[in-house]
Short mmCIF file of C-alpha atoms and ligand atoms in Angstrom, two decimals:
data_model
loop_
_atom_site.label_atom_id
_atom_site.label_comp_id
_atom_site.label_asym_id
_atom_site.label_seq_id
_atom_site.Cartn_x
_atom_site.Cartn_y
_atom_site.Cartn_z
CA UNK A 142 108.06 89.58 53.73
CA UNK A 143 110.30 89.77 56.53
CA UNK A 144 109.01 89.22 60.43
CA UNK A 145 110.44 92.87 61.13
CA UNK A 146 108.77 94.47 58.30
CA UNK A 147 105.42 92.80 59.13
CA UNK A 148 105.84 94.20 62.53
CA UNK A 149 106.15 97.48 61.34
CA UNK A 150 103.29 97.89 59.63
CA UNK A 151 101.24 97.08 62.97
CA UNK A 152 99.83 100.37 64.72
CA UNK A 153 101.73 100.33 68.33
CA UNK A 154 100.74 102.27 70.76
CA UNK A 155 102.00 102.13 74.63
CA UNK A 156 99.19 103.85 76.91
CA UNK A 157 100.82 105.50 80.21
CA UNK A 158 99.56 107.02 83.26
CA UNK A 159 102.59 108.83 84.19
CA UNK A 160 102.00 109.82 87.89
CA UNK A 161 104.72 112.71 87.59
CA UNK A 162 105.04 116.51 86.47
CA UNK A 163 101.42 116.92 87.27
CA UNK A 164 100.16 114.27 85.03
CA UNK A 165 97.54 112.67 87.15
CA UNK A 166 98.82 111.20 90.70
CA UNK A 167 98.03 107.18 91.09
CA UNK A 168 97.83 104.23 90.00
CA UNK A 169 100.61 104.71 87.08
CA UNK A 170 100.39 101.40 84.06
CA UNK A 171 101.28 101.00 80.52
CA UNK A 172 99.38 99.45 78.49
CA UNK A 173 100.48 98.09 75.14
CA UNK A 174 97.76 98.51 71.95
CA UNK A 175 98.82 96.74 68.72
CA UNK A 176 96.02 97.57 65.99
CA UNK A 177 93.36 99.42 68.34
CA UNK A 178 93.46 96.01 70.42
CA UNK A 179 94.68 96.01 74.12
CA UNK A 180 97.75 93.20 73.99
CA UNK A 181 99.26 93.90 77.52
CA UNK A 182 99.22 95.58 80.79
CA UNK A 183 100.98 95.86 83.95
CA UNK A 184 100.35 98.70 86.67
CA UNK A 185 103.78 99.94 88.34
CA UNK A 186 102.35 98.45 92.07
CA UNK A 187 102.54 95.24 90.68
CA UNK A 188 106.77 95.26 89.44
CA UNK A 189 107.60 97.51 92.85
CA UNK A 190 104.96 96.79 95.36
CA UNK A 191 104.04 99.57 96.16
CA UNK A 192 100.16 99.73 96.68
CA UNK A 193 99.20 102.79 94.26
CA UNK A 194 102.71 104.16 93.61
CA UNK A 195 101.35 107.50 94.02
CA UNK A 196 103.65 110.25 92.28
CA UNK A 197 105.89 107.54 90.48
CA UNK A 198 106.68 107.26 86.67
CA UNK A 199 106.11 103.06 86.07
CA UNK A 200 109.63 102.85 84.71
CA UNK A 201 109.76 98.96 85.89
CA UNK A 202 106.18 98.63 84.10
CA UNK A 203 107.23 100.14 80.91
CA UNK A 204 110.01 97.71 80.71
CA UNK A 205 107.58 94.54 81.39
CA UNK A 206 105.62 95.75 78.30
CA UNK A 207 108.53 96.10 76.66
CA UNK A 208 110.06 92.75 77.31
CA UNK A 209 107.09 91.20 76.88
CA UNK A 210 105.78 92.30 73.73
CA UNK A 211 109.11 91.88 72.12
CA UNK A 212 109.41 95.73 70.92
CA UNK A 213 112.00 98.31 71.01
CA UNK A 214 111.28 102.14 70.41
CA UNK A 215 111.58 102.03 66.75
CA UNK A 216 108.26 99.73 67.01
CA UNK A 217 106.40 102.39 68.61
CA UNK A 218 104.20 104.61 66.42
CA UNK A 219 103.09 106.95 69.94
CA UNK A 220 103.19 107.18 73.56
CA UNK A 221 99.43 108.04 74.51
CA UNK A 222 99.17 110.24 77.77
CA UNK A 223 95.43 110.51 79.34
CA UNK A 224 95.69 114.33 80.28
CA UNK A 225 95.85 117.59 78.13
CA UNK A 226 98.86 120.57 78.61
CA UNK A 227 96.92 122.42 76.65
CA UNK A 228 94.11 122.65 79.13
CA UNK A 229 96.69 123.52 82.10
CA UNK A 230 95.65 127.48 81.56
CA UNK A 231 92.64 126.41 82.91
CA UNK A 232 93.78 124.57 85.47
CA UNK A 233 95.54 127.88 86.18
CA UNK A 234 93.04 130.00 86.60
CA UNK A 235 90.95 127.59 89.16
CA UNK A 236 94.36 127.56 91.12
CA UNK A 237 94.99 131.15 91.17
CA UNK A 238 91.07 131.37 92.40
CA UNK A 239 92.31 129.24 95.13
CA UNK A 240 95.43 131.46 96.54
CA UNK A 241 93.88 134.47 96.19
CA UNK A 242 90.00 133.61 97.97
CA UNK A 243 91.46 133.06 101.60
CA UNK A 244 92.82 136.88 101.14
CA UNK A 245 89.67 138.76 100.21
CA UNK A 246 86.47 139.56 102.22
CA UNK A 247 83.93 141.55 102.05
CA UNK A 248 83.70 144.19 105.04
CA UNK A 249 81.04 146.77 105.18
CA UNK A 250 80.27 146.67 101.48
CA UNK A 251 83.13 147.23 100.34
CA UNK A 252 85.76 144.32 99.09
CA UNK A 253 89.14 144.24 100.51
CA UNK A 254 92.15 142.69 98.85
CA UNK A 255 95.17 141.87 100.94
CA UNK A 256 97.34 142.20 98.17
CA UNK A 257 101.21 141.53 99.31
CA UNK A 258 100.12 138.13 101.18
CA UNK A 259 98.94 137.10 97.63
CA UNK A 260 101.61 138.14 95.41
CA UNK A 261 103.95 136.45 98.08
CA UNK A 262 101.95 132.98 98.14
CA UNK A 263 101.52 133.16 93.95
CA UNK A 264 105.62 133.73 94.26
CA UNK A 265 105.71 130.56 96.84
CA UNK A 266 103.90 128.17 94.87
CA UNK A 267 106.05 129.17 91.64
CA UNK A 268 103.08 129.16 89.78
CA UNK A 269 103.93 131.46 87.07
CA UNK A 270 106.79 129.32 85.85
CA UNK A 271 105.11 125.83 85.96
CA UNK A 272 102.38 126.84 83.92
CA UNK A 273 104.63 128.27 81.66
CA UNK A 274 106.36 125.95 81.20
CA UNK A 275 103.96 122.57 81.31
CA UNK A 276 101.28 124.23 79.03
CA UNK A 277 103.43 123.49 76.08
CA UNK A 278 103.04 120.15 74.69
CA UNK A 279 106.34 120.17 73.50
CA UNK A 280 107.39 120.76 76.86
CA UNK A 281 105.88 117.86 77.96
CA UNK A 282 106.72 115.51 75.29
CA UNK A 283 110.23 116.33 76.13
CA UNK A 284 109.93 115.11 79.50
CA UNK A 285 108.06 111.91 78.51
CA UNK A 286 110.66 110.81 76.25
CA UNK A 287 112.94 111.64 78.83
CA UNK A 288 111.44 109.47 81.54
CA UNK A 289 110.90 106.41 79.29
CA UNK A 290 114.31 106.70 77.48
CA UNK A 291 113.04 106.74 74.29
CA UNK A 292 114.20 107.76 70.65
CA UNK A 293 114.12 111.66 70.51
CA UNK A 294 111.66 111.26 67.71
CA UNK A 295 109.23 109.34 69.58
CA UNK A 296 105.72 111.12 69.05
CA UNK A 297 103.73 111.53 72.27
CA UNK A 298 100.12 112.21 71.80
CA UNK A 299 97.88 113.94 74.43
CA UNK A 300 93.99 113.20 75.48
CA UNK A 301 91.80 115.31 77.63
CA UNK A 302 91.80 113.26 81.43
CA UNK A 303 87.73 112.77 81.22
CA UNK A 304 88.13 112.29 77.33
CA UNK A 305 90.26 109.47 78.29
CA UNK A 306 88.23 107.93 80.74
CA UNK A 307 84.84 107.90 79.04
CA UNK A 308 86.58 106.07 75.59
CA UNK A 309 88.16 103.66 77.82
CA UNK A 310 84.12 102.54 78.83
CA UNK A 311 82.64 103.44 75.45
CA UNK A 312 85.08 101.76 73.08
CA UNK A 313 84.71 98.50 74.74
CA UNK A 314 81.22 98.65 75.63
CA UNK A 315 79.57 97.28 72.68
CA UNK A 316 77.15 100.74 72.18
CA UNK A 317 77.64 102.41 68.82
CA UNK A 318 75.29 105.29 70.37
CA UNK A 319 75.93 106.10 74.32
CA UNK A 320 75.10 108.09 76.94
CA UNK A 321 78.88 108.99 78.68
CA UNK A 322 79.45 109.78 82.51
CA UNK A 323 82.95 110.45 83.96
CA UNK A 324 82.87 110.93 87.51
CA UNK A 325 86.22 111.24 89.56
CA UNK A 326 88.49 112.99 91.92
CA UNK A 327 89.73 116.07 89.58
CA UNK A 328 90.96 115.62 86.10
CA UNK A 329 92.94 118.47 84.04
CA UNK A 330 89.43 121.05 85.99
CA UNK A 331 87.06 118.72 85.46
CA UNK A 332 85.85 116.35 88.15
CA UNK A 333 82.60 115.16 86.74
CA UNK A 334 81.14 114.99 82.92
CA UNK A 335 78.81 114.19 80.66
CA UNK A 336 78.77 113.08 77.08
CA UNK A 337 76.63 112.27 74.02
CA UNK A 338 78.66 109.88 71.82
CA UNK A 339 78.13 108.46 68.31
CA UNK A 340 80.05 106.54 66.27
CA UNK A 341 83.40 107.87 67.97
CA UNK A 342 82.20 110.96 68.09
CA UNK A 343 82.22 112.70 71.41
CA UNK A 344 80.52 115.63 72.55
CA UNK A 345 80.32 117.15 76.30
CA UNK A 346 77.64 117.98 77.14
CA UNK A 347 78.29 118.94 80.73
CA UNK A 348 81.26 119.73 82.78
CA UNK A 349 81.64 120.66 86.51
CA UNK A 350 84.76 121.71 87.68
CA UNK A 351 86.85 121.68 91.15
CA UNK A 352 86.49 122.10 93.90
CA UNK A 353 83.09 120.22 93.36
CA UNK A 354 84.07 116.88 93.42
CA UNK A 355 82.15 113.58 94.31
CA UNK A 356 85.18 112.09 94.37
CA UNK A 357 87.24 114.42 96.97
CA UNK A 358 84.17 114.09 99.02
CA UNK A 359 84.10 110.70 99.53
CA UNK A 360 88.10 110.35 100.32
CA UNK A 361 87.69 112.88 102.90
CA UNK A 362 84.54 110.89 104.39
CA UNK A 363 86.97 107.91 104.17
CA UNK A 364 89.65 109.86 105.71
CA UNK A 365 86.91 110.83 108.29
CA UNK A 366 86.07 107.16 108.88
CA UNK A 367 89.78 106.17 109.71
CA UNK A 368 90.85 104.60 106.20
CA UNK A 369 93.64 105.70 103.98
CA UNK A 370 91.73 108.38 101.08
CA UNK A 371 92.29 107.33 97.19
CA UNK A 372 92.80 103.69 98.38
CA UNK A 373 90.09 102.70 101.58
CA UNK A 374 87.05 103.92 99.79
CA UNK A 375 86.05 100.38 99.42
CA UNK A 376 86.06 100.27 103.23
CA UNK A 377 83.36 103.06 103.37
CA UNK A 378 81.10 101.70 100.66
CA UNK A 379 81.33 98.56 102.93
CA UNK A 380 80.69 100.02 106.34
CA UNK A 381 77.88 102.08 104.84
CA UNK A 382 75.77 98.41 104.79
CA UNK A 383 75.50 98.64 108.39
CA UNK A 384 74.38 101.96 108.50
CA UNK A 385 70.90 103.17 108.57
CA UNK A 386 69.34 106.69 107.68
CA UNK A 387 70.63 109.15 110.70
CA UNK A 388 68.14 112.27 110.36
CA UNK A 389 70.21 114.49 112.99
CA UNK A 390 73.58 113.67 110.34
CA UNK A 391 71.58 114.33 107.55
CA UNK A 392 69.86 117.57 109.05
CA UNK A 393 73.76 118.45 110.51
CA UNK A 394 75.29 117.91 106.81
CA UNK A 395 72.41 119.08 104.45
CA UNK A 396 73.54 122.98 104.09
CA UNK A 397 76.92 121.22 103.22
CA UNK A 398 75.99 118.57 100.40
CA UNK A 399 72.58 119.64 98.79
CA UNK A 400 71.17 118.07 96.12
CA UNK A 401 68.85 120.58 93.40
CA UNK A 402 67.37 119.17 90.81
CA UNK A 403 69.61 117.21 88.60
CA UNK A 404 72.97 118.69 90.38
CA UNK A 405 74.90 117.90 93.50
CA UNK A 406 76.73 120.28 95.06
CA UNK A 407 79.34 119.60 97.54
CA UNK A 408 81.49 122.93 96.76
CA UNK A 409 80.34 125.03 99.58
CA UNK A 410 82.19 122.69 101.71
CA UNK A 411 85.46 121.80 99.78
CA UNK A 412 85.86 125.48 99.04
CA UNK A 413 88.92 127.34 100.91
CA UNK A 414 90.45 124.20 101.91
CA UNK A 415 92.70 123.52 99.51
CA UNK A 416 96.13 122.40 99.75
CA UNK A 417 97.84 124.17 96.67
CA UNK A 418 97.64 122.55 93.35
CA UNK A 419 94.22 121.88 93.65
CA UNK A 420 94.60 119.45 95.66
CA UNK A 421 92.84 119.15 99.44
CA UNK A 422 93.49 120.18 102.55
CA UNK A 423 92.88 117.25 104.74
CA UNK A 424 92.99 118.14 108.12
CA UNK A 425 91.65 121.30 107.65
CA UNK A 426 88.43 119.46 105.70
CA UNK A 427 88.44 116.83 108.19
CA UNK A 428 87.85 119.75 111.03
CA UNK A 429 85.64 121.51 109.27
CA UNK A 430 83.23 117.78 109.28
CA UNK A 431 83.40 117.48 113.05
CA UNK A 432 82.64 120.80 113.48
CA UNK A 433 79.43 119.83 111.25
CA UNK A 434 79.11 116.40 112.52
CA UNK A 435 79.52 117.08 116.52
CA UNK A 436 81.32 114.22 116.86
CA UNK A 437 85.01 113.21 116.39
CA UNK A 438 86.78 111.88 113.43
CA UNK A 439 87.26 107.99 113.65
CA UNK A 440 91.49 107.28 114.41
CA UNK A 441 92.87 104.76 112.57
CA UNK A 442 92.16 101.43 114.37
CA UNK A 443 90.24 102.78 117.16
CA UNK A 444 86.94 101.09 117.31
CA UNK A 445 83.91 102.35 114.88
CA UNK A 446 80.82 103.57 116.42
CA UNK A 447 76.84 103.77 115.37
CA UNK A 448 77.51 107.12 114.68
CA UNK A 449 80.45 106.82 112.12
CA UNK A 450 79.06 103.93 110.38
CA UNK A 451 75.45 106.08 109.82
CA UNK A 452 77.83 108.85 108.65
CA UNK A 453 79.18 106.18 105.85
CA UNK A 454 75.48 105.43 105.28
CA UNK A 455 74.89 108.94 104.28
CA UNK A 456 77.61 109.44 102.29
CA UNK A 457 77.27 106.37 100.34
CA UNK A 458 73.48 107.52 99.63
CA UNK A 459 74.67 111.00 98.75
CA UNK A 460 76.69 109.65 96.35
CA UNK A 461 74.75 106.87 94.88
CA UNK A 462 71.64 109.91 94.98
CA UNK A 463 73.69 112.49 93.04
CA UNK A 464 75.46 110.21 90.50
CA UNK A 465 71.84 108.65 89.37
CA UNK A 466 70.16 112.28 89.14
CA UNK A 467 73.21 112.69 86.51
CA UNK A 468 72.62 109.84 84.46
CA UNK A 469 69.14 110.42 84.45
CA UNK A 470 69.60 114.09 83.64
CA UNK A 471 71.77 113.01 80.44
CA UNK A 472 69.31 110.11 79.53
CA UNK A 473 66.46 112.61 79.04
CA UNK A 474 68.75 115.28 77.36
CA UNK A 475 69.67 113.37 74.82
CA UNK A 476 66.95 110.27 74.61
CA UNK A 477 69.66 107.55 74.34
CA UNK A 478 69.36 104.62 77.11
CA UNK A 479 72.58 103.16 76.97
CA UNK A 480 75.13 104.42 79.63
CA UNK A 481 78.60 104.22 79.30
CA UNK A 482 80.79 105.34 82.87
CA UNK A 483 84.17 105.58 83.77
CA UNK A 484 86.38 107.25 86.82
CA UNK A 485 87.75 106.58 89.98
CA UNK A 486 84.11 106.85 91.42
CA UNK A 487 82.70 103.91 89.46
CA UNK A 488 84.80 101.50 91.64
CA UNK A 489 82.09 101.70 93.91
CA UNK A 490 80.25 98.56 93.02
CA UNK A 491 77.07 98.75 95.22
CA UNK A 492 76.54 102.24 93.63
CA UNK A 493 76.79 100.58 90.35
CA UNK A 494 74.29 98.22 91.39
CA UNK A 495 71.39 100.72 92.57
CA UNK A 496 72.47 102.90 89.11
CA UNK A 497 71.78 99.31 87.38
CA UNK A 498 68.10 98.74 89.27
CA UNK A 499 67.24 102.13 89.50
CA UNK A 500 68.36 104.60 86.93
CA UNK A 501 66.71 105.35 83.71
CA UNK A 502 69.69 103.44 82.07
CA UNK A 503 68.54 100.66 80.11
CA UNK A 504 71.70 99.03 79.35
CA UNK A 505 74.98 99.99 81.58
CA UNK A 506 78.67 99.23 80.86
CA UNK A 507 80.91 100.61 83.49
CA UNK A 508 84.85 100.26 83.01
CA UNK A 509 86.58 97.62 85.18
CA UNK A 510 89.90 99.92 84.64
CA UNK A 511 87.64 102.83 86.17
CA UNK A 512 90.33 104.50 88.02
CA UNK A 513 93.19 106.11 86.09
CA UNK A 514 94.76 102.75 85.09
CA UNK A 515 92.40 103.22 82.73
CA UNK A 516 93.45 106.42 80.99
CA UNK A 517 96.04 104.07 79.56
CA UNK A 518 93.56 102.13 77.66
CA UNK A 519 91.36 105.16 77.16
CA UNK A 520 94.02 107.54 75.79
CA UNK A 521 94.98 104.40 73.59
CA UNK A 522 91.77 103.52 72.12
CA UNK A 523 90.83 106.98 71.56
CA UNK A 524 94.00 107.93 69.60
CA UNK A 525 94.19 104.78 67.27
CA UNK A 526 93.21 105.06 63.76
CA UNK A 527 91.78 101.49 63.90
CA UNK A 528 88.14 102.14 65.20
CA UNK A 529 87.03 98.91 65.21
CA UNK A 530 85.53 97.11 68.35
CA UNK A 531 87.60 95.86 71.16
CA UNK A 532 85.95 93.93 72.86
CA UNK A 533 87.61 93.89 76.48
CA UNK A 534 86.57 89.92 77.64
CA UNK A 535 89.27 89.61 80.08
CA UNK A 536 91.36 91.89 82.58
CA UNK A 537 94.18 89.34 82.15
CA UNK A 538 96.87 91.52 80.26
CA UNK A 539 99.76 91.39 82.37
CA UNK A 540 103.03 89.20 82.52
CA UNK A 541 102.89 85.36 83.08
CA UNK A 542 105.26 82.28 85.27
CA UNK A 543 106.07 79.45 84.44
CA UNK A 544 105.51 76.55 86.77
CA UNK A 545 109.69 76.81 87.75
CA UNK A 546 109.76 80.20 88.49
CA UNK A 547 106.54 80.09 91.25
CA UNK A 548 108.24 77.15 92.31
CA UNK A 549 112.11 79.31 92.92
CA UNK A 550 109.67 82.07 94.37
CA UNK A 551 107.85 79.64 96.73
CA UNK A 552 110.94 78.25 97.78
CA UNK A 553 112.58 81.98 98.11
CA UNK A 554 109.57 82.95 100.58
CA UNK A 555 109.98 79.96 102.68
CA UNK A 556 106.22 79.73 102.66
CA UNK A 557 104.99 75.89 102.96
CA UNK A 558 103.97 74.23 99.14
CA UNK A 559 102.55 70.96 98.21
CA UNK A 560 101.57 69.74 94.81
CA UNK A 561 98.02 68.48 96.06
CA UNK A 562 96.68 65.40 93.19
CA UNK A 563 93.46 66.55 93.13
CA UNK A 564 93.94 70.48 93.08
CA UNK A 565 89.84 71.91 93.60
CA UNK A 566 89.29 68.87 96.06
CA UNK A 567 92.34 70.42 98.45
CA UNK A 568 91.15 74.07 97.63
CA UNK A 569 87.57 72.87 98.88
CA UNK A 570 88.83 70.94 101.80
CA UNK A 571 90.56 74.09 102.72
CA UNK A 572 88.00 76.26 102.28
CA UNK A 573 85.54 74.06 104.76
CA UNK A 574 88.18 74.54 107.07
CA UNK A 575 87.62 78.14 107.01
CA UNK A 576 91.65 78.90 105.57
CA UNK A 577 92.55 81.26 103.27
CA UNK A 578 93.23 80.53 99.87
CA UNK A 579 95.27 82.82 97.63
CA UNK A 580 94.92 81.29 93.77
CA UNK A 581 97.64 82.07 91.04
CA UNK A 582 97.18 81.09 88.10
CA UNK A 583 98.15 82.45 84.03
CA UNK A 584 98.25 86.23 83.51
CA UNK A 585 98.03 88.83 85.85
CA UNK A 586 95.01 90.74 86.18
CA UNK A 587 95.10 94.42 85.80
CA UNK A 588 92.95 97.22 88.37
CA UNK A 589 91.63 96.97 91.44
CA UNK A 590 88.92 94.61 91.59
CA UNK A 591 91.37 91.89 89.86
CA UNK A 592 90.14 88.62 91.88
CA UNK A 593 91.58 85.95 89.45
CA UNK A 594 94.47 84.86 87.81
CA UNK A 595 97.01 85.63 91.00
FE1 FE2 B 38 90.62 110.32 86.80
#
């Protein structure tokens, strides 16, 4: 048999998080699946350096996965996308909600519409057209192909944003039976969900929608607190250590973020300050908190004060309060202990540690790929025929150097290199010294928490 036709019988799919057209925002990757098994990975920050690459189609990452894996288009059985068209009619109807709330109160009884200023802001935002138009799959699959300059027959296969996210945790988790939580900024509607999963089979079993979103809420506490939202969060999860219970915050903030039962609710406050597209209105938001808080926003830089870093304390407890009521919520429901999770929120690791110690989860897998990197891997393992276990042992997907080319970079960045004799002595020595050491070494590492390996 030839090497070409034994390549072709191979299942290949390429897993993308777009980041254009409305297909999610950040953190765009391909991943590469040959036979339901993850073979490479590269996020686009990594080829243009650009932390997050928010609202960019990872063109040069596509091409590393390319190169790498030695395949052209005719190798490729499917692009995998983590997010649904078909679901955008929803999506609509949450954003026409939006445009049309600001222009209708109720006065004496009686409702009143302000018509004209809503048919003019539904005519601004073209709204009409681009659900017309990015509803259809086809539409969609169009521009895909498009964008990665593939064959026009390339087949481009869709997976609900949450669906995405929770079979990028339960695939690789080991569970055959799971408990599934998906927990994030905003998906197609969905910002948080719940699922009940069997031998591949999923089933929701809850859904909230926007505007009630954990994760929105904690990237405008983080915008609060002076750090870039959707990329500082981990600077509020750390600042929240030094905090201790405020009870004039908490009193200040409880008619905003109440917790009942089982459910969170953060809506009354992220309602009406939207941005268009579902997406928030910062300043307005961040306004709105002072007002609340009676104190000022930090600035970026300025210096942090007992009262901001109690603020992160609350917020991190809200969080790490509302998320566990969930789990355990879905652990009674359905009587299965083992927890699967996935979504931009589960990067908070100290979160995942009181879920671990405290939750009525007896076993807990949560997704290193967490944040939508991971609908690449998600999307993929959900859509391949091969349902066999992947086990996901190591992050390190991405392209490697050889020992020349760090050398011809080295020497390119004019930064000082020796070739030590005894490499972990040197490291140590350095170490005591209280330097920095940056290690590089093999593949990359793809998401966020990568600490190895470069
Ligand atoms: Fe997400």
């Amino acid at each position: 048999m030839k090497a070409d036709e034994t390549k072709r019988k191979r299942e290949i799919l390429l897993g993308i998080n777009p980041c254009i057209y409305g297909l999610n925002y950040h953190d765009p990757a391909v991943v590469v699946l040959i036979d339901g098994r993850v073979v490479f990975g590269v996020e686009e920050e990594r080829c243009n350096r650009v932390k997050h690459s928010k609202g960019v189609f990872p063109s040069l990452a596509l091409a590393e996965c390319l190169t790498y894996c030695n395949l052209t288009w005719d190798d490729i059985d499917a692009v995998v996308i983590g997010y649904e068209p078909a679901l955008w009619m929803n999506r609509l109807n949450l954003e026409l909600l939006d445009i049309i709330n600001p222009f209708v109160s109720c006065v004496s009884n009686s409702i009143q519409i302000r018509g004209s200023e809503i048919v003019e802001k539904i005519i601004r935002t073209n709204i009409v057209d681009r659900y017309t138009f990015f509803r259809s799959q086809e539409n969609v699959r169009k521009l895909i192909i498009e964008k990665c300059s593939a064959l026009e027959t390339t087949k481009v296969m869709f997976c609900e944003h949450h669906l995405a996210h929770i079979a990028s945790s339960y695939e690789v988790s080991g569970f055959s039976e799971a408990v599934g939580i998906v927990v994030d900024g905003i998906g197609e509607t969905a910002v948080t969900t719940l699922w009940r999963i069997q031998n591949h089979q999923y089933e929701k079993i809850l859904q909230i929608d926007y505007p009630n979103s954990l994760g929105y809420f904690y990237a405008i506490a983080t915008k609060f607190l002076g750090f870039e939202p959707w990329g500082g969060e981990g600077k509020t999860m750390a600042l929240a250590a030094y905090g201790k219970k405020n009870k004039e915050i908490a009193d200040r903030l409880k008619s905003a973020f109440t917790l009942n039962g089982a459910f969170y609710d953060v809506s009354h406050f992220m309602h009406n300050h939207n941005a268009g597209f579902l997406m928030m209105n910062e300043d307005e938001l961040i306004h709105e908190l002072e007002a609340l808080l009676g104190f000022s926003a930090r600035e970026k830089d300025a210096s942090i004060t007992d009262e901001h870093i109690d603020f992160a304390w609350f917020v991190q407890d809200y969080l790490e309060r509302s998320v566990i009521r969930l789990i355990n919520y879905a652990v009674q429901k359905t009587g299965i202990v083992n927890v699967c999770a996935a979504g931009g929120v589960f990067m908070n690791c100290k979160m995942n540690m009181v879920i671990r110690e405290t939750s009525e989860a007896t076993n807990f897998y949560v997704q290193p790929l967490s944040s939508d990197i991971g609908l690449t891997v998600g999307a993929g393992l959900y859509h391949t025929s091969q349902k066999h276990r992947f086990c996901m042992n190591s992050l390190d997907l991405g392209p490697e150097y050889s020992d020349n080319e760090i050398e011809e970079a080295l020497i390119r960045s004019s930064f000082k290199s020796i070739v030590p004799i005894d490499l972990a002595s040197t490291v140590a020595e350095f170490i005591a010294e209280g330097k920095i050491v940056c290690w590089f070494e093999g593949k990359m590492e793809m998401g966020a928490r990568a600490l190895g390996s470069r």
